[in-house]
Each structure stands twice: as C-alpha cells, then as structure tokens.
Amino acid sequence: MYETIRYDIRQQVAWLTLNRPDKLNAFTEQMNKEITAALRQVANDESVRCLVITGAGRAFCSGEDLGGVTEDMDHGDVLRTRYAPMMKALHSFEKPVIAAVNGVAAGAGMSLALACDFRLASEKASFVEAFIHVGLIPDAGNLYYLPRLIGHAKALELAVFGEKVTAQKAHELGLVTAVISEEAWEEEVARFAEKLANMPTKAIGLIKRCLRQSWDHSFAEYLEKEAFAQRIAGLTKDHREGVHAFFEKRRATFQGK
C-alpha cells in the first residue's frame, strides 16, 4: 500500500516507519502524502490507540530531500501543498503520538518530531535545525512547537546557530521525554507505547485538545472549553470503568471508548 513508509499494528499500537534509509529517510512529495494518508488511517481505526513514528536504518529523518530542490522552486508553495496537510493532520490528531527518534532528526524531520506528543530519543539520536545552513527559516511548524517546548530564547538560539543537539542535551532542554540506550531501544519504546495504548484514549485526546486551546483563548473562554471537554469525558465507558475500579479497589481496564 505504501512505498516510502512502512505501516503495521502491534498490541493496539500503529508503527509508522519512514522507509528511505539510503536517503536518511528524507522527505519527498510521495512520503509527505503517504504519511498524511497513514495518519488518517490511524485516526479512523478504533482498534489503534497509540501511534509511533520512527525511521528505518540509522536516521529518524534528515528533512527535505535536497535532490529534488531547484533554484526556481517556490518554497512557500511546497510548504502549502505538501507539508501543511501532513502537519495539520498531525496537529489535530487526538490519539497519543510518540516520535521514536532513532538517529538524526534534522530540518523538517526535526519539525515532525516536535509535532509529536512525546519524543523518545536513542542515545545516538541528535536534533539539528539545519535550515539556517542553506539560508532558510525552520518550517513545517517548527517555530510553532519549539518555543512552546523549550522557551523563546533557547528556540532562537537553536534556530539561528543550527548546531547539533545531542540526545542528552535535548533531554536537559526538555525537548525529549527520555533517552534510551541502544540495547534497550526497541523494548523500551514498545513498553512506553503499550502503556499509552492501555490508558483512557478519549481522555488523552481531550487533554491534547484542551492544551492546544489554552494558548488561543482567554481564561474565561478556556474554562468553557474545559467544561465541554469534561462533559464528553464523563460520558465515556472508560470514565465509568475508572470509577467502578476505584470503588472496587482494583486496576481499571480501559478500552479507549
């Protein structure tokens, strides 16, 4: 079904693997479209309760494939037609998303990682705001997410100097959730994903929605958004299960419904 990505499901977790290892999983127009299609596929599959995005080979994603860049290219048009649909689909995605950063995440590849809810980094992973080195600005939503994660001053520093950030430094900055050893990589990523997949999926989606809305509304407006979201959460089967489990003094078994 897909040519530039791999897609499979294990233990209620969808694994989307960027699959151009010989090109360090660099983006092409086809890959942008296939990722967007896969995001829609996951969103519509009720059996999937968590998504992991990772890369094949030694890189997560090196950004745009410069082999397809020409001097007369309209970079704004490329963003509007190729990257915006992909990033909008990820931004509005209401299931938990993990970026399993197995190697370098550079340029738009870093943007993709920033847009995920959690970033697990291999000890050999790195992040590079590579745009400045070719006279461009960070794109694909990069400068929307970066200051929200690490603050304005540090985001400006990373964007302007474009220096490589190691996995450990990224963790110190608050850019990644955890750094995982190479030996434990696959096991720990799977464990983290399966933990999320067994949590109240609807509630997680509503938490993500409320966090997004908190940036764009007054406090009074946000309180109304919060009340609306809590009403939805209160009607879920997972809420009822959680209450029953509390009174019965047992571990809740959530179904994501």
GROMACS .gro file of C-alpha atoms in nm, residues 5-196:
model
  192
    5ILE     CA    1   0.685   0.425   0.466
    6ARG     CA    2   0.609   0.101   0.647
    7TYR     CA    3   0.288   0.065   0.843
    8ASP     CA    4   0.195  -0.212   1.083
    9ILE     CA    5  -0.005  -0.263   1.402
   10ARG     CA    6   0.109  -0.445   1.714
   11GLN     CA    7  -0.067  -0.455   2.051
   12GLN     CA    8  -0.309  -0.172   1.962
   13VAL     CA    9  -0.012   0.043   1.856
   14ALA     CA   10   0.038   0.160   1.497
   15TRP     CA   11   0.401   0.183   1.387
   16LEU     CA   12   0.471   0.427   1.104
   17THR     CA   13   0.830   0.386   0.987
   18LEU     CA   14   0.985   0.631   0.742
   19ASN     CA   15   1.145   0.395   0.497
   20ARG     CA   16   1.409   0.559   0.277
   21PRO     CA   17   1.714   0.452   0.478
   22ASP     CA   18   1.955   0.506   0.189
   23LYS     CA   19   1.850   0.874   0.188
   24LEU     CA   20   1.836   0.904   0.569
   25ASN     CA   21   1.456   0.895   0.535
   26ALA     CA   22   1.449   1.236   0.367
   27PHE     CA   23   1.108   1.369   0.271
   28THR     CA   24   0.975   1.354  -0.083
   29GLU     CA   25   0.636   1.461  -0.209
   30GLN     CA   26   0.524   1.099  -0.209
   31MET     CA   27   0.638   1.047   0.150
   32ASN     CA   28   0.451   1.358   0.264
   33LYS     CA   29   0.134   1.224   0.103
   34GLU     CA   30   0.180   0.873   0.242
   35ILE     CA   31   0.236   0.999   0.597
   36THR     CA   32  -0.078   1.211   0.571
   37ALA     CA   33  -0.275   0.911   0.445
   38ALA     CA   34  -0.139   0.690   0.724
   39LEU     CA   35  -0.236   0.948   0.988
   40ARG     CA   36  -0.592   0.943   0.858
   41GLN     CA   37  -0.586   0.562   0.858
   42VAL     CA   38  -0.480   0.553   1.223
   43ALA     CA   39  -0.732   0.820   1.323
   44ASN     CA   40  -1.017   0.616   1.172
   45ASP     CA   41  -0.909   0.279   1.314
   46GLU     CA   42  -1.075   0.231   1.653
   47SER     CA   43  -0.852  -0.068   1.728
   48VAL     CA   44  -0.544   0.158   1.730
   49ARG     CA   45  -0.491   0.357   2.049
   50CYS     CA   46  -0.138   0.491   2.005
   51LEU     CA   47   0.092   0.583   1.715
   52VAL     CA   48   0.472   0.554   1.698
   53ILE     CA   49   0.661   0.737   1.424
   54THR     CA   50   1.021   0.626   1.369
   55GLY     CA   51   1.280   0.584   1.096
   56ALA     CA   52   1.439   0.287   0.923
   57GLY     CA   53   1.815   0.250   0.938
   58ARG     CA   54   2.040   0.498   1.116
   59ALA     CA   55   1.828   0.816   1.085
   60PHE     CA   56   1.489   0.935   1.202
   61CYS     CA   57   1.453   1.186   0.918
   62SER     CA   58   1.707   1.420   0.760
   63GLY     CA   59   1.447   1.667   0.634
   64GLU     CA   60   1.365   1.753   0.274
   65ASP     CA   61   1.545   1.555   0.006
   66LEU     CA   62   1.763   1.829  -0.143
   67GLY     CA   63   1.800   1.624  -0.459
   68GLY     CA   64   1.457   1.749  -0.560
   69VAL     CA   65   1.524   2.117  -0.483
   70THR     CA   66   1.573   2.355  -0.776
   71GLU     CA   67   1.682   2.721  -0.785
   72ASP     CA   68   1.344   2.841  -0.912
   73MET     CA   69   1.142   2.636  -0.661
   74ASP     CA   70   0.868   2.822  -0.472
   75HIS     CA   71   0.940   2.702  -0.118
   76GLY     CA   72   0.620   2.860   0.012
   77ASP     CA   73   0.415   2.660  -0.236
   78VAL     CA   74   0.595   2.341  -0.132
   79LEU     CA   75   0.500   2.409   0.231
   80ARG     CA   76   0.138   2.489   0.149
   81THR     CA   77   0.076   2.189  -0.077
   82ARG     CA   78   0.298   1.918   0.075
   83TYR     CA   79   0.387   1.988   0.435
   84ALA     CA   80   0.083   2.179   0.562
   85PRO     CA   81  -0.164   1.891   0.506
   86MET     CA   82   0.071   1.648   0.684
   87MET     CA   83   0.140   1.877   0.979
   88LYS     CA   84  -0.226   1.981   1.016
   89ALA     CA   85  -0.328   1.616   1.027
   90LEU     CA   86  -0.072   1.551   1.300
   91HIS     CA   87  -0.161   1.868   1.493
   92SER     CA   88  -0.529   1.774   1.515
   93PHE     CA   89  -0.459   1.404   1.586
   94GLU     CA   90  -0.633   1.305   1.909
   95LYS     CA   91  -0.459   0.977   1.984
   96PRO     CA   92  -0.119   0.982   2.159
   97VAL     CA   93   0.176   1.006   1.921
   98ILE     CA   94   0.536   0.910   2.001
   99ALA     CA   95   0.834   1.016   1.795
  100ALA     CA   96   1.085   0.735   1.842
  101VAL     CA   97   1.393   0.928   1.733
  102ASN     CA   98   1.639   0.654   1.648
  103GLY     CA   99   1.902   0.875   1.483
  104VAL     CA  100   1.937   1.223   1.342
  105ALA     CA  101   1.623   1.440   1.319
  106ALA     CA  102   1.720   1.736   1.102
  107GLY     CA  103   1.530   2.014   0.929
  108ALA     CA  104   1.170   1.918   0.864
  109GLY     CA  105   1.250   1.582   1.025
  110MET     CA  106   1.302   1.769   1.349
  111SER     CA  107   0.974   1.953   1.286
  112LEU     CA  108   0.797   1.619   1.256
  113ALA     CA  109   0.941   1.506   1.590
  114LEU     CA  110   0.846   1.835   1.759
  115ALA     CA  111   0.484   1.794   1.650
  116CYS     CA  112   0.451   1.459   1.827
  117ASP     CA  113   0.327   1.436   2.186
  118PHE     CA  114   0.628   1.251   2.323
  119ARG     CA  115   0.983   1.221   2.195
  120LEU     CA  116   1.184   0.914   2.295
  121ALA     CA  117   1.545   0.950   2.186
  122SER     CA  118   1.802   0.680   2.130
  123GLU     CA  119   2.132   0.764   2.297
  124LYS     CA  120   2.274   0.805   1.946
  125ALA     CA  121   1.996   1.041   1.832
  126SER     CA  122   2.052   1.409   1.759
  127PHE     CA  123   1.846   1.713   1.659
  128VAL     CA  124   1.958   1.974   1.407
  129GLU     CA  125   1.786   2.295   1.300
  130ALA     CA  126   1.957   2.261   0.962
  131PHE     CA  127   1.762   2.531   0.778
  132ILE     CA  128   1.999   2.820   0.858
  133HIS     CA  129   2.284   2.637   0.684
  134VAL     CA  130   2.103   2.675   0.349
  135GLY     CA  131   1.971   3.024   0.419
  136LEU     CA  132   1.618   2.923   0.513
  137ILE     CA  133   1.396   2.951   0.819
  138PRO     CA  134   1.275   2.650   1.020
  139ASP     CA  135   0.948   2.537   0.864
  140ALA     CA  136   0.679   2.268   0.878
  141GLY     CA  137   0.553   2.416   1.204
  142ASN     CA  138   0.896   2.405   1.365
  143LEU     CA  139   0.892   2.751   1.523
  144TYR     CA  140   0.536   2.699   1.645
  145TYR     CA  141   0.630   2.399   1.857
  146LEU     CA  142   0.991   2.470   1.955
  147PRO     CA  143   0.936   2.776   2.182
  148ARG     CA  144   0.639   2.603   2.344
  149LEU     CA  145   0.869   2.316   2.438
  150ILE     CA  146   1.189   2.493   2.542
  151GLY     CA  147   1.112   2.867   2.557
  152HIS     CA  148   1.167   3.161   2.322
  153ALA     CA  149   1.533   3.234   2.398
  154LYS     CA  150   1.659   2.879   2.360
  155ALA     CA  151   1.443   2.824   2.049
  156LEU     CA  152   1.600   3.131   1.889
  157GLU     CA  153   1.947   3.003   1.975
  158LEU     CA  154   1.886   2.662   1.818
  159ALA     CA  155   1.724   2.811   1.508
  160VAL     CA  156   1.988   3.077   1.443
  161PHE     CA  157   2.302   2.871   1.507
  162GLY     CA  158   2.176   2.537   1.378
  163GLU     CA  159   2.416   2.339   1.592
  164LYS     CA  160   2.368   1.968   1.659
  165VAL     CA  161   2.190   1.890   1.985
  166THR     CA  162   2.275   1.551   2.131
  167ALA     CA  163   2.010   1.327   2.283
  168GLN     CA  164   2.133   1.403   2.635
  169LYS     CA  165   2.136   1.778   2.576
  170ALA     CA  166   1.787   1.756   2.425
  171HIS     CA  167   1.671   1.583   2.741
  172GLU     CA  168   1.825   1.856   2.956
  173LEU     CA  169   1.642   2.119   2.749
  174GLY     CA  170   1.311   1.939   2.795
  175LEU     CA  171   1.295   1.855   2.427
  176VAL     CA  172   1.268   1.478   2.478
  177THR     CA  173   1.081   1.265   2.729
  178ALA     CA  174   1.358   1.010   2.780
  179VAL     CA  175   1.690   0.893   2.641
  180ILE     CA  176   1.710   0.517   2.586
  181SER     CA  177   2.018   0.301   2.543
  182GLU     CA  178   2.073   0.131   2.210
  183GLU     CA  179   2.046  -0.213   2.373
  184ALA     CA  180   1.704  -0.140   2.529
  185TRP     CA  181   1.571   0.074   2.243
  186GLU     CA  182   1.304  -0.146   2.083
  187GLU     CA  183   1.184  -0.294   2.412
  188GLU     CA  184   1.153   0.041   2.589
  189VAL     CA  185   0.978   0.218   2.300
  190ALA     CA  186   0.728  -0.069   2.275
  191ARG     CA  187   0.673  -0.065   2.652
  192PHE     CA  188   0.609   0.312   2.652
  193ALA     CA  189   0.370   0.285   2.356
  194GLU     CA  190   0.177  -0.008   2.502
  195LYS     CA  191   0.138   0.179   2.831
  196LEU     CA  192  -0.025   0.469   2.645
   0.00000   0.00000   0.00000
